[in-house]
JSON list of C-alpha atoms in Angstrom, two decimals:
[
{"chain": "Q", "resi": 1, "resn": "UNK", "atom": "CA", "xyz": [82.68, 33.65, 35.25]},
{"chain": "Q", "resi": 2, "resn": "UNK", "atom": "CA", "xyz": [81.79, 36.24, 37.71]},
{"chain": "Q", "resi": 3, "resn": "UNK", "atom": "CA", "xyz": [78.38, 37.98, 37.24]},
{"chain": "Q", "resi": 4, "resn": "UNK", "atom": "CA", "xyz": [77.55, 41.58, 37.55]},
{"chain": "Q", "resi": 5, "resn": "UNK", "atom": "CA", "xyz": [74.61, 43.35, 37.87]},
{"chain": "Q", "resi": 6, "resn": "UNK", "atom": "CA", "xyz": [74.25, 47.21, 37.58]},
{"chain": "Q", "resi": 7, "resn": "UNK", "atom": "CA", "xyz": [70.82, 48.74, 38.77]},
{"chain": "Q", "resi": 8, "resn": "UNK", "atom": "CA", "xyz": [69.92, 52.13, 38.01]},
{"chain": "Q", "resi": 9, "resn": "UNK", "atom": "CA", "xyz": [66.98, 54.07, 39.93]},
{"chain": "Q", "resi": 10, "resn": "UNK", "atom": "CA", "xyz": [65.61, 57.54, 39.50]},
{"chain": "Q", "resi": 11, "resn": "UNK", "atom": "CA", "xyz": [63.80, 58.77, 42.37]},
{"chain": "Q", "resi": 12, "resn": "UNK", "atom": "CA", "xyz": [62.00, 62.05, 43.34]},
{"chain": "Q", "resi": 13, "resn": "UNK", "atom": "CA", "xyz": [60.21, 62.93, 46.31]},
{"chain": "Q", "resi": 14, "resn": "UNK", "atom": "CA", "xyz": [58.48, 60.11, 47.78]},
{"chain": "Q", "resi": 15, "resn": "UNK", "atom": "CA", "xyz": [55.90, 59.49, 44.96]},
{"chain": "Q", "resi": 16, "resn": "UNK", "atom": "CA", "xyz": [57.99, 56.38, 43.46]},
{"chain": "Q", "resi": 17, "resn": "UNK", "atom": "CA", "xyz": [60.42, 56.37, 40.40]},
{"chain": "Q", "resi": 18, "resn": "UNK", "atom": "CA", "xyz": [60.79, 57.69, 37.68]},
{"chain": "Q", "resi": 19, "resn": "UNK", "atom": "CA", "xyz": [62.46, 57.33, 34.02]},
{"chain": "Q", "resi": 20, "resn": "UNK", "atom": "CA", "xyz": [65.01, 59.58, 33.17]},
{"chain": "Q", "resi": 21, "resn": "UNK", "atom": "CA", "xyz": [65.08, 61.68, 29.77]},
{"chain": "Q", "resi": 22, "resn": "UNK", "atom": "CA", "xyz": [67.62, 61.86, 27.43]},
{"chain": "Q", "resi": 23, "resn": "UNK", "atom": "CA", "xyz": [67.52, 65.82, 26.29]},
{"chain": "Q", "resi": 24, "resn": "UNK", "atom": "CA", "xyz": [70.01, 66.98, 23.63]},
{"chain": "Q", "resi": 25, "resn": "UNK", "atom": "CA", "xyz": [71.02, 70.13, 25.58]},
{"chain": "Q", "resi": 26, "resn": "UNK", "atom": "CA", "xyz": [73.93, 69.31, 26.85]},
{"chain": "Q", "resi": 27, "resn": "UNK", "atom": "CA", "xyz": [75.74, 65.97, 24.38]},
{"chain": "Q", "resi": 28, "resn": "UNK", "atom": "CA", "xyz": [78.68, 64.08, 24.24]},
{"chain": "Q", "resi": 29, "resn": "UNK", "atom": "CA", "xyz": [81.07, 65.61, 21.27]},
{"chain": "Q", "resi": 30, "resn": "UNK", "atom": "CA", "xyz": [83.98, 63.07, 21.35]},
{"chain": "Q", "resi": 31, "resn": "UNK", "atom": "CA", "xyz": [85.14, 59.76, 22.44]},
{"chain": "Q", "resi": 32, "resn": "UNK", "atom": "CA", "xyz": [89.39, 59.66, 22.51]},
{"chain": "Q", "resi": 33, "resn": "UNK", "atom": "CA", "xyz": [90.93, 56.73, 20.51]},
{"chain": "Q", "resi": 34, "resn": "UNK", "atom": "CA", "xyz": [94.16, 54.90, 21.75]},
{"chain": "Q", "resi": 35, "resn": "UNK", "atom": "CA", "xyz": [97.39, 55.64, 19.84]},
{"chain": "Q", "resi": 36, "resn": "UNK", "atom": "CA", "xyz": [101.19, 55.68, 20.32]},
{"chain": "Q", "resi": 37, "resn": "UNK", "atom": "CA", "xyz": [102.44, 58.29, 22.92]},
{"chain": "Q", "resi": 38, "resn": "UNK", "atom": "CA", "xyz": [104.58, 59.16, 20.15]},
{"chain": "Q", "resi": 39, "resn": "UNK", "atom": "CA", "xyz": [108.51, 59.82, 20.21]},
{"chain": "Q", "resi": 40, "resn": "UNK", "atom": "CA", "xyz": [108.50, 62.97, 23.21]},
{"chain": "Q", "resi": 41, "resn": "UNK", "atom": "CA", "xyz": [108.36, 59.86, 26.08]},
{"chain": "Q", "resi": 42, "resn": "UNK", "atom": "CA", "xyz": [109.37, 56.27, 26.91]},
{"chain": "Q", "resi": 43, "resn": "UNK", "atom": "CA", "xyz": [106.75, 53.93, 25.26]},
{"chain": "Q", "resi": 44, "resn": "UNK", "atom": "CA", "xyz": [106.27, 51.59, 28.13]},
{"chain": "Q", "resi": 45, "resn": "UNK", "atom": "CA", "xyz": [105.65, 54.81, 30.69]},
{"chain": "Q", "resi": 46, "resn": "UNK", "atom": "CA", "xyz": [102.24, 56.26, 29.07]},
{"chain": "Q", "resi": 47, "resn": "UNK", "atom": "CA", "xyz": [99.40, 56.03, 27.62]},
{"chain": "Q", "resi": 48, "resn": "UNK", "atom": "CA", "xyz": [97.69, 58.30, 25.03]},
{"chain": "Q", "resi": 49, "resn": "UNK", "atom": "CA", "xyz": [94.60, 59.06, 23.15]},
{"chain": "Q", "resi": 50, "resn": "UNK", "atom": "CA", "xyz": [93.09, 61.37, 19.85]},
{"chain": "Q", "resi": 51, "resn": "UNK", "atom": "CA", "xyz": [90.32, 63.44, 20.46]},
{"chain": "Q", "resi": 52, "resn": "UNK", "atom": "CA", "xyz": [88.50, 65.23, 17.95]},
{"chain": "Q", "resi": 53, "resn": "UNK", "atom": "CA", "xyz": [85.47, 67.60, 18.55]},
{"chain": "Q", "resi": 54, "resn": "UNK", "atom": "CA", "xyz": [82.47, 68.86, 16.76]},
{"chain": "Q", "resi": 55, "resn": "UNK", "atom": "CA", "xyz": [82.63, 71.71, 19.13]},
{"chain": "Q", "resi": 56, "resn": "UNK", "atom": "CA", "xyz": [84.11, 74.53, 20.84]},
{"chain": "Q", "resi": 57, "resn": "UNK", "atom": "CA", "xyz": [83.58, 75.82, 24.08]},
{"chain": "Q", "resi": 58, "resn": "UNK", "atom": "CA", "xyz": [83.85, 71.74, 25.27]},
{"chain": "Q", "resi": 59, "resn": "UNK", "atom": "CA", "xyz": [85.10, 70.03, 28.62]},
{"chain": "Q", "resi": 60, "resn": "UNK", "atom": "CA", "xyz": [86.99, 67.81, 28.31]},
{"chain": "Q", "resi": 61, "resn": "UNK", "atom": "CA", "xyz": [87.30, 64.79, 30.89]},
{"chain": "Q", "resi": 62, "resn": "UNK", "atom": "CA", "xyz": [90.45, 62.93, 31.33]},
{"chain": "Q", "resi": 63, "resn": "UNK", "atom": "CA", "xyz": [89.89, 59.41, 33.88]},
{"chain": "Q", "resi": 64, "resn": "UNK", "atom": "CA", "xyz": [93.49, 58.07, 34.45]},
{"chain": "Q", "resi": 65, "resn": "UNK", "atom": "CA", "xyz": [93.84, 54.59, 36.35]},
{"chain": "Q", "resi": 66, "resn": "UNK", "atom": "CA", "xyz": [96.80, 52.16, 36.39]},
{"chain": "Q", "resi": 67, "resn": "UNK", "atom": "CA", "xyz": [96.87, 48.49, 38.08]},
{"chain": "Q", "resi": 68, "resn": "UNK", "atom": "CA", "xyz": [98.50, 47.85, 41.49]},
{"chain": "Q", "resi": 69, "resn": "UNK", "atom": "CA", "xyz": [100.76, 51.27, 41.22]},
{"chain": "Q", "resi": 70, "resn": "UNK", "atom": "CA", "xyz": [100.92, 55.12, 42.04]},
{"chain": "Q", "resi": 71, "resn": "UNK", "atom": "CA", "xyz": [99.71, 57.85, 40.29]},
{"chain": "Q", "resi": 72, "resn": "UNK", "atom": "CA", "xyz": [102.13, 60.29, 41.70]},
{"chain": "Q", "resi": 73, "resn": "UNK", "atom": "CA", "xyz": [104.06, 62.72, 40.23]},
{"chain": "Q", "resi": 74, "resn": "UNK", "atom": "CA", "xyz": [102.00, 61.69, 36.69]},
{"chain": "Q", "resi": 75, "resn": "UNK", "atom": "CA", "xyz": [102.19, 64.18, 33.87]},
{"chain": "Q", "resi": 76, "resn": "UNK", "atom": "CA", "xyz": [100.05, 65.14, 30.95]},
{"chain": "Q", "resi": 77, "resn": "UNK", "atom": "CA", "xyz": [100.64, 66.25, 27.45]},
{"chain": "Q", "resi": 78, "resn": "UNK", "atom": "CA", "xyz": [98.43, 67.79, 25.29]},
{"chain": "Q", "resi": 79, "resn": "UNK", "atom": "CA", "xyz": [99.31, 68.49, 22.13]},
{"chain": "Q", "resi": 80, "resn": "UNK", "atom": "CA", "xyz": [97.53, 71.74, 21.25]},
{"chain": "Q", "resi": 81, "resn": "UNK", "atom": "CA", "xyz": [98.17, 72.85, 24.98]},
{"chain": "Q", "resi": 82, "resn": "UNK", "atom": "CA", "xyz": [95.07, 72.69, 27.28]},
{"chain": "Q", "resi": 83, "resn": "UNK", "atom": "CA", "xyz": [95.89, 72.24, 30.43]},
{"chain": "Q", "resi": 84, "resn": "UNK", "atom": "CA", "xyz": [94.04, 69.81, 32.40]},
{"chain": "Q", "resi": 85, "resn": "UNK", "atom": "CA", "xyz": [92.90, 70.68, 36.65]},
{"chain": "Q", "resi": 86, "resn": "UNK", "atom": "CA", "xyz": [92.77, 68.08, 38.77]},
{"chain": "Q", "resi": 87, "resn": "UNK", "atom": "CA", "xyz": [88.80, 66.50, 40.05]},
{"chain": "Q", "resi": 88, "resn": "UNK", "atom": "CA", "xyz": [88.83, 63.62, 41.70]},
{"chain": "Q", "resi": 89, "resn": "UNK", "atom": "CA", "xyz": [91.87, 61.42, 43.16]},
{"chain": "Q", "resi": 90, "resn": "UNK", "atom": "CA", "xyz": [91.48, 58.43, 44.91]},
{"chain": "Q", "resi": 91, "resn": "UNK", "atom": "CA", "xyz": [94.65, 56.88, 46.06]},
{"chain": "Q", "resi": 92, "resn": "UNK", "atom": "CA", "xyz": [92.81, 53.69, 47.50]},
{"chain": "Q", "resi": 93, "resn": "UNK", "atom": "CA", "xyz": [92.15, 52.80, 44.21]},
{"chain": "Q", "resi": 94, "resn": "UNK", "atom": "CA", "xyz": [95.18, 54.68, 41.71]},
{"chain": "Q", "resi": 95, "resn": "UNK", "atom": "CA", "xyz": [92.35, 56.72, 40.20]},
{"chain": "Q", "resi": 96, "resn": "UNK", "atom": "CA", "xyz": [92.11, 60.18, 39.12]},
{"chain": "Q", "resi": 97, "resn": "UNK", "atom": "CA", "xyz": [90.01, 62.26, 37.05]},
{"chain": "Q", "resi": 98, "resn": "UNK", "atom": "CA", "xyz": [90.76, 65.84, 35.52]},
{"chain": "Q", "resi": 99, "resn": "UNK", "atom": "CA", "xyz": [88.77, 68.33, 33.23]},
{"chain": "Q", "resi": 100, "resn": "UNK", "atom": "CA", "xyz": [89.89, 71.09, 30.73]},
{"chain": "Q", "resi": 101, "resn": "UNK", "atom": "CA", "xyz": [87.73, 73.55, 28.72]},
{"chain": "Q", "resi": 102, "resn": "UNK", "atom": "CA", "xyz": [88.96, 74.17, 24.81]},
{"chain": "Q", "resi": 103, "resn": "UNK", "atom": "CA", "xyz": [88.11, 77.46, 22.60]},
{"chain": "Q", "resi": 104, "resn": "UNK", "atom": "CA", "xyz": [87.85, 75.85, 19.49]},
{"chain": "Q", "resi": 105, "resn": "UNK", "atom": "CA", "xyz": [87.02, 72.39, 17.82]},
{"chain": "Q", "resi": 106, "resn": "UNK", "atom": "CA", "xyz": [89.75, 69.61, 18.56]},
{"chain": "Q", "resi": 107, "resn": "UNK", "atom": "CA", "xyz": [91.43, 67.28, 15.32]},
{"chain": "Q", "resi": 108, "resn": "UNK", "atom": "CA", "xyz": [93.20, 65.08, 16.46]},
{"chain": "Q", "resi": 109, "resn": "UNK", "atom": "CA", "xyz": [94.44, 66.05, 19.42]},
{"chain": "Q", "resi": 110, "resn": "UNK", "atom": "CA", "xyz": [97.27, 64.40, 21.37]},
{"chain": "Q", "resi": 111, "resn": "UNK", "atom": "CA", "xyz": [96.01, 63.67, 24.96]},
{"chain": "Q", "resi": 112, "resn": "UNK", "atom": "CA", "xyz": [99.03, 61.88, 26.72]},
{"chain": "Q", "resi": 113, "resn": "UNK", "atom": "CA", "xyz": [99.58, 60.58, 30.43]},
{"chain": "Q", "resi": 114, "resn": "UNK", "atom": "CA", "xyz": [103.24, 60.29, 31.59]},
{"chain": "Q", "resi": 115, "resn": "UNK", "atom": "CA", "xyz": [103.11, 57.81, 34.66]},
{"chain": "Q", "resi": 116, "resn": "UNK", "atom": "CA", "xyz": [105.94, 57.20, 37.59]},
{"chain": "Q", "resi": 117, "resn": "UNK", "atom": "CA", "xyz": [106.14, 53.23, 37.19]},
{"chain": "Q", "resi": 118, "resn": "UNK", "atom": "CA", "xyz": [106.75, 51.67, 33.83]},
{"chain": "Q", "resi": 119, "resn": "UNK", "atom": "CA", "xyz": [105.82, 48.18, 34.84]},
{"chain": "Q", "resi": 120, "resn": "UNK", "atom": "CA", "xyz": [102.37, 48.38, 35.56]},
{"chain": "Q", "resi": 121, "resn": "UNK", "atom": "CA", "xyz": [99.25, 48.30, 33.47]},
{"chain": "Q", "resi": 122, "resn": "UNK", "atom": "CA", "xyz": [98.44, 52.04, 32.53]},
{"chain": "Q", "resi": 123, "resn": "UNK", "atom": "CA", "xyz": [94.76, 53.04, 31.39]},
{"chain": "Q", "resi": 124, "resn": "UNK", "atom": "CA", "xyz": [92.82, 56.73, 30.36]},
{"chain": "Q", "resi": 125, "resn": "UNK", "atom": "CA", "xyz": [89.87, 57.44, 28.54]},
{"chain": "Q", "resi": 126, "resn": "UNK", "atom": "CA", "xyz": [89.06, 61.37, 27.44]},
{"chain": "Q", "resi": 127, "resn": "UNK", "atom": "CA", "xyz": [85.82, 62.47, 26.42]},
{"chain": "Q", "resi": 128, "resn": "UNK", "atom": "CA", "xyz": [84.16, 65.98, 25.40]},
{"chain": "Q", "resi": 129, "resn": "UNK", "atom": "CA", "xyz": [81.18, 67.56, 26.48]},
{"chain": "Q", "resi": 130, "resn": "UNK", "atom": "CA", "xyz": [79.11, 69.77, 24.94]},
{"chain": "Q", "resi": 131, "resn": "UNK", "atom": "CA", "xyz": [76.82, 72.06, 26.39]},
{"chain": "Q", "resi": 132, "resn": "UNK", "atom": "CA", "xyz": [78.28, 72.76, 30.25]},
{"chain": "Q", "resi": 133, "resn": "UNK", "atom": "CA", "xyz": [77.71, 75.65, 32.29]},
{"chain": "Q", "resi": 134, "resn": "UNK", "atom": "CA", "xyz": [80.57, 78.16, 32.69]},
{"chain": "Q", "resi": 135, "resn": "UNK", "atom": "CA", "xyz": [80.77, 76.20, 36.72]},
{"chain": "Q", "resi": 136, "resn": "UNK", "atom": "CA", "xyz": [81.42, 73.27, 34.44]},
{"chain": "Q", "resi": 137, "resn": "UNK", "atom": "CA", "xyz": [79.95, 70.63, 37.31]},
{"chain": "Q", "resi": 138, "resn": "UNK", "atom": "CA", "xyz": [76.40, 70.87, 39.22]},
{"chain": "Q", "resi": 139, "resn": "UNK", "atom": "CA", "xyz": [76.69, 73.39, 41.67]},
{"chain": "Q", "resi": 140, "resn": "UNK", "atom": "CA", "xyz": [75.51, 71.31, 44.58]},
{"chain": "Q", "resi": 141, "resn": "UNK", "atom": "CA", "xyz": [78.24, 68.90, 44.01]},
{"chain": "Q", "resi": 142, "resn": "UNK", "atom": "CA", "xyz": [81.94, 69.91, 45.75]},
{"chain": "Q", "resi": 143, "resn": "UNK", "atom": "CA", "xyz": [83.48, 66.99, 44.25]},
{"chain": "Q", "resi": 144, "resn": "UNK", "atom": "CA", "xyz": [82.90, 63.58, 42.80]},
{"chain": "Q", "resi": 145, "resn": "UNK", "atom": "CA", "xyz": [81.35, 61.30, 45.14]},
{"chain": "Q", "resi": 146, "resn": "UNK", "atom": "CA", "xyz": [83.52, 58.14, 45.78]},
{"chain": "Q", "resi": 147, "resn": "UNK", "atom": "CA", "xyz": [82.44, 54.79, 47.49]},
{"chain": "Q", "resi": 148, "resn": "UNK", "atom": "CA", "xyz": [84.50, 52.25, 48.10]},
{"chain": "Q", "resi": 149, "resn": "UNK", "atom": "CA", "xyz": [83.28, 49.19, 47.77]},
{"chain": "Q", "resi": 150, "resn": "UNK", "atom": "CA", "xyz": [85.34, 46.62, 50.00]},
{"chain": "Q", "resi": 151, "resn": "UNK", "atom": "CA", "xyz": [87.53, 43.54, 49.57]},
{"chain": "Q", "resi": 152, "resn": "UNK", "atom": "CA", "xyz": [84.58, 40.40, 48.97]},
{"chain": "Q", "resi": 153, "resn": "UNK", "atom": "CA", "xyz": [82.00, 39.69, 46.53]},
{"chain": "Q", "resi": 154, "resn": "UNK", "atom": "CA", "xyz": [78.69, 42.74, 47.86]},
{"chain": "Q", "resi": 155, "resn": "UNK", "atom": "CA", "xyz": [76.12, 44.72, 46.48]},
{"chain": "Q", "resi": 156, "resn": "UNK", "atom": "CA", "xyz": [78.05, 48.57, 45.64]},
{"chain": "Q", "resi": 157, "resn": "UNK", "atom": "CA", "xyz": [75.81, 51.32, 45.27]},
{"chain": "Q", "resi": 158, "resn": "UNK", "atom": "CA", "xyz": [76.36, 55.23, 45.24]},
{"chain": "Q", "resi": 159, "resn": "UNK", "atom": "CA", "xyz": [73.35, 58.17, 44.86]},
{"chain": "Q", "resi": 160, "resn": "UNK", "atom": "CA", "xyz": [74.11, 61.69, 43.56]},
{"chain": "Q", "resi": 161, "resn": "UNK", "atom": "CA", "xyz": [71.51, 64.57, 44.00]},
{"chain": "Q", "resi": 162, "resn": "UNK", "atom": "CA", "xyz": [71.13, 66.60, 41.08]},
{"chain": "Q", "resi": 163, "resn": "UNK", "atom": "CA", "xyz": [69.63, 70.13, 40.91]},
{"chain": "Q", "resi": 164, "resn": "UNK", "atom": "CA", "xyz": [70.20, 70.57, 36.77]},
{"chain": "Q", "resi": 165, "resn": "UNK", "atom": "CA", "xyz": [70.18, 68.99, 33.67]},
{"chain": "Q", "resi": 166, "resn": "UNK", "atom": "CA", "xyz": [73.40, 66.60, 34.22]},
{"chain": "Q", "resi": 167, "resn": "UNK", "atom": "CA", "xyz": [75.58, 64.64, 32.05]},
{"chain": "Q", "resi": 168, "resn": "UNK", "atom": "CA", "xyz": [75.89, 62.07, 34.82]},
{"chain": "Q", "resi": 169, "resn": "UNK", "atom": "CA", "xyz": [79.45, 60.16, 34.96]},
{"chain": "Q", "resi": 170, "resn": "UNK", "atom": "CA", "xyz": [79.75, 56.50, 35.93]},
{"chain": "Q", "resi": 171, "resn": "UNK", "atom": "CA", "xyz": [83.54, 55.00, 36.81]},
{"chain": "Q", "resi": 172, "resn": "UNK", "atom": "CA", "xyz": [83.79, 51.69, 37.96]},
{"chain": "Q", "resi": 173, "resn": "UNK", "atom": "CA", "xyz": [86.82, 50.23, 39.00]},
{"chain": "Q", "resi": 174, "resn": "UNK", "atom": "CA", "xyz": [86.61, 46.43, 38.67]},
{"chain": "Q", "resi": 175, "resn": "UNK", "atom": "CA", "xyz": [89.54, 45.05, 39.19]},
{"chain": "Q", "resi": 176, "resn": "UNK", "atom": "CA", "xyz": [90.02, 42.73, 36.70]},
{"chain": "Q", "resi": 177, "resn": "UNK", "atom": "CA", "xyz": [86.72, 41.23, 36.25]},
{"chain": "Q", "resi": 178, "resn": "UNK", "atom": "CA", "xyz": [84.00, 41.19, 33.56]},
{"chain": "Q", "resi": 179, "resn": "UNK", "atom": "CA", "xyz": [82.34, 44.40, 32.25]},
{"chain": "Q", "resi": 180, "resn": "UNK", "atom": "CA", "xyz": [78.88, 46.17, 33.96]},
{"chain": "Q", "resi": 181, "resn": "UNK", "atom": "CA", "xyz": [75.63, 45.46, 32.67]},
{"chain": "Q", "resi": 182, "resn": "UNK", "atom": "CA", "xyz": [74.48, 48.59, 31.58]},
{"chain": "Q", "resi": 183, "resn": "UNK", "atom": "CA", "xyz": [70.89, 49.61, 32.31]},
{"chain": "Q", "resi": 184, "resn": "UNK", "atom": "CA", "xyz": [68.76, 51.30, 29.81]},
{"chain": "Q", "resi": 185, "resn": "UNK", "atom": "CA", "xyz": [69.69, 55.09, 29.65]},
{"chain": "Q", "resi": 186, "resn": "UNK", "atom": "CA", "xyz": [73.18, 54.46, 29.84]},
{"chain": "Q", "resi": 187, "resn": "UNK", "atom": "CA", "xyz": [76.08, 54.31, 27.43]},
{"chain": "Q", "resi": 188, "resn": "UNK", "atom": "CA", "xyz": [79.39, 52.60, 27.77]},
{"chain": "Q", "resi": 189, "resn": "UNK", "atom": "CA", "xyz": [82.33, 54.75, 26.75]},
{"chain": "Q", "resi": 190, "resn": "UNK", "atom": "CA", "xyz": [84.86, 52.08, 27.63]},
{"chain": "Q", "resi": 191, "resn": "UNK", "atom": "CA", "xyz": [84.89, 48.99, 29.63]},
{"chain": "Q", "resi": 192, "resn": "UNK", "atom": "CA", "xyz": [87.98, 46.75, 29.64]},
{"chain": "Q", "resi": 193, "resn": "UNK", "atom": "CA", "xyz": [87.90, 44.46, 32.44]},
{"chain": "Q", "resi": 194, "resn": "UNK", "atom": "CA", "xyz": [89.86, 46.94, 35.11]},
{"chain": "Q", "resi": 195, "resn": "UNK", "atom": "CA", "xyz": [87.67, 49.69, 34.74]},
{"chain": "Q", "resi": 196, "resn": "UNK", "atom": "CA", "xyz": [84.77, 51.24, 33.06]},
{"chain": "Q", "resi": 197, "resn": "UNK", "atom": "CA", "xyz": [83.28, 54.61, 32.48]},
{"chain": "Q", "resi": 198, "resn": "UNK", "atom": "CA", "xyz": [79.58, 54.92, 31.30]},
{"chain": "Q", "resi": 199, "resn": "UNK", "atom": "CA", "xyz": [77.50, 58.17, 31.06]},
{"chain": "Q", "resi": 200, "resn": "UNK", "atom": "CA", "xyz": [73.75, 59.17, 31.30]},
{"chain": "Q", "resi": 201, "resn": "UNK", "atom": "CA", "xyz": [72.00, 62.58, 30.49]},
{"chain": "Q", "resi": 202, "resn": "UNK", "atom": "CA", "xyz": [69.47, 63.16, 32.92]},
{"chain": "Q", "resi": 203, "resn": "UNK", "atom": "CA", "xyz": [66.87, 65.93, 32.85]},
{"chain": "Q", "resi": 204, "resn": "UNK", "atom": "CA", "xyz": [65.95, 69.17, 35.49]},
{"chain": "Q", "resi": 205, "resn": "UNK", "atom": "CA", "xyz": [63.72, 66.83, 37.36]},
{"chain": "Q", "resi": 206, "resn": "UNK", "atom": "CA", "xyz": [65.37, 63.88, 38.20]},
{"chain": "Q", "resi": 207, "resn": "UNK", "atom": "CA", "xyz": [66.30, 63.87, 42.05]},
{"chain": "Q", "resi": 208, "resn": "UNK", "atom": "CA", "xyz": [68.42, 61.08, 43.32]},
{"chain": "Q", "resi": 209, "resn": "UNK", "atom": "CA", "xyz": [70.34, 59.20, 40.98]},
{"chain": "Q", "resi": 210, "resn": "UNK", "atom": "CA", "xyz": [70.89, 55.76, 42.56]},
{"chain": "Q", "resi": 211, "resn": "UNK", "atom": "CA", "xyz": [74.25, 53.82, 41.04]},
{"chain": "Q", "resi": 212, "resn": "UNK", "atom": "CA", "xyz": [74.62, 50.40, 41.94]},
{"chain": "Q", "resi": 213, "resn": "UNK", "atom": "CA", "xyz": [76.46, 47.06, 41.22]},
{"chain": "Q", "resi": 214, "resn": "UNK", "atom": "CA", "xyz": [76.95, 43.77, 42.65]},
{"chain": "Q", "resi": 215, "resn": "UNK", "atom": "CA", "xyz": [78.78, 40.63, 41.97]},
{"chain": "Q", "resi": 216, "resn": "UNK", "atom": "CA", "xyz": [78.84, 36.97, 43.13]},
{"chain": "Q", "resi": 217, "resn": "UNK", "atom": "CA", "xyz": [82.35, 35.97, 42.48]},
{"chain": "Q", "resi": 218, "resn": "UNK", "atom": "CA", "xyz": [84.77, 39.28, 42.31]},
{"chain": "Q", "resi": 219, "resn": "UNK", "atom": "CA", "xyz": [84.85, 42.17, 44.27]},
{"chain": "Q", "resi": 220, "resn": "UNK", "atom": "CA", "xyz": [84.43, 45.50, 42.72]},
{"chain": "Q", "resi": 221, "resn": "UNK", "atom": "CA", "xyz": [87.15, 47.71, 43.93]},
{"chain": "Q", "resi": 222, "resn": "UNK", "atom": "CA", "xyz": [85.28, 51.52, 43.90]},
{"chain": "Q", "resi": 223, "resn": "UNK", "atom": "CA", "xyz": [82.76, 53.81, 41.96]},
{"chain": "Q", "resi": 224, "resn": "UNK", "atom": "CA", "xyz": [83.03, 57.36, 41.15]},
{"chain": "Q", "resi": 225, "resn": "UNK", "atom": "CA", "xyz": [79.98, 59.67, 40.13]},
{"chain": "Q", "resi": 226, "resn": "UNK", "atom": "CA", "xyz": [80.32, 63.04, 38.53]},
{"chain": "Q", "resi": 227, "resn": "UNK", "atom": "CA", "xyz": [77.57, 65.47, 37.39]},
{"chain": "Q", "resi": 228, "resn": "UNK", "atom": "CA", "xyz": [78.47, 67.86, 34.44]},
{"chain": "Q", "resi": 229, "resn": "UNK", "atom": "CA", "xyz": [75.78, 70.63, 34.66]},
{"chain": "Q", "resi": 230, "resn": "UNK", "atom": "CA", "xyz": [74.03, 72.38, 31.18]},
{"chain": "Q", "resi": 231, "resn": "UNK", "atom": "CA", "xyz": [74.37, 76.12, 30.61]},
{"chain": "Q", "resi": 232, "resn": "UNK", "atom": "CA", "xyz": [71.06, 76.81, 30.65]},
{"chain": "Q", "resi": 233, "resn": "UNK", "atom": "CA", "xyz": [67.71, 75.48, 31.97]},
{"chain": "Q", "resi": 234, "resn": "UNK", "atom": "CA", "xyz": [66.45, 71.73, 31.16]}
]
């Protein structure tokens, strides 16, 4: 059985490490569930999920990956009509991430992906986030930084700079292999052997946020790290 180990390390300056703090400023507010796409597409060409929200005034975070396949011309259906922009793609990897913003609290919403390819194995997870700032991600970050991680068994790390309170977004694609170990400070949203999204909430004064992962037996494919910034200070 392969063996992974996830390290996590908070450092500022050059006095040495610190812990991060967990403050309740900015939250998560929803985890989507898997359901039936329903009768509007072909069963074996999507995948959906049911989000409901405490909240308004939430982003919402769609990650979309399928197995050994394209994510062109994909589609997604929402049943109460956000509409979902476009963060992150990585085409090495058949992984994309997008964000929406609602008005009001969600029940039950319909989140659906349409993909091109029937065949292959089709995976999303949606999430809500209370708390952002009107920019939505930390202003010092373009884009979701992507690393990928190679073809043999090696130590994968990624660092993200943060300048405010972030709700700090882990993806790891694993490529069929067993789940992270998750460090203290960090919760698993899903994990399910091809890819895994975990989330910490890290305060003002963190610095660098070091990622990293290594495994003896399987190679991990790629991490992705997001920042989702509060509204207001830490």
């Amino acid at each position: 059985m392969a063996l992974l180990i996830v390290m996590f390390m908070v450092v500022e300056g050059v006095s040495g490490s610190h812990a991060v703090h967990a403050a309740p400023s900015i939250v998560l507010d929803g985890i989507g569930r898997n359901t039936s796409c329903g009768e509007t597409v072909e069963l074996q060409n999507c995948a959906a999920q049911l989000l409901t929200t405490t909240r308004g005034n939430d982003v919402i975070i769609l990650v979309v990956q399928c197995y050994l396949c394209s994510l062109n011309n994909l589609s997604i259906i929402d049943k109460i009509g956000l509409t979902y922009v476009q963060r992150a793609y990585s085409p090495n990897v058949s992984y994309r991430e997008y964000y929406a913003r609602t008005s009001s609290p969600l029940t039950l919403d319909n989140i659906t992906v349409v993909f091109p390819q029937s065949w292959t194995l089709k995976m999303i997870q949606v999430f809500a986030i209370k708390g952002a700032s009107r920019e939505i991600f930390d202003p010092i970050l373009s884009s979701p930084l992507n690393v990928f991680c190679g073809d043999t068994p090696a130590f994968c790390s990624i660092s993200i700079e943060t300048s405010t309170q972030d709700f700090i977004i882990a993806s790891t694609i694993l490529g069929d292999i067993p789940a992270c170990d998750v460090p203290s400070g960090f919760t698993t949203i899903i994990s399910n052997g091809y890819f895994e999204v975990d989330y910490l909430i890290a305060s003002k004064n963190v610095g660098t946020v070091i990622f990293s992962c290594s495994n003896t037996e399987d190679p991990i494919e790629s991490i992705v790290v997001d920042a989702i910034s509060f509204h207001g200070p830490a």
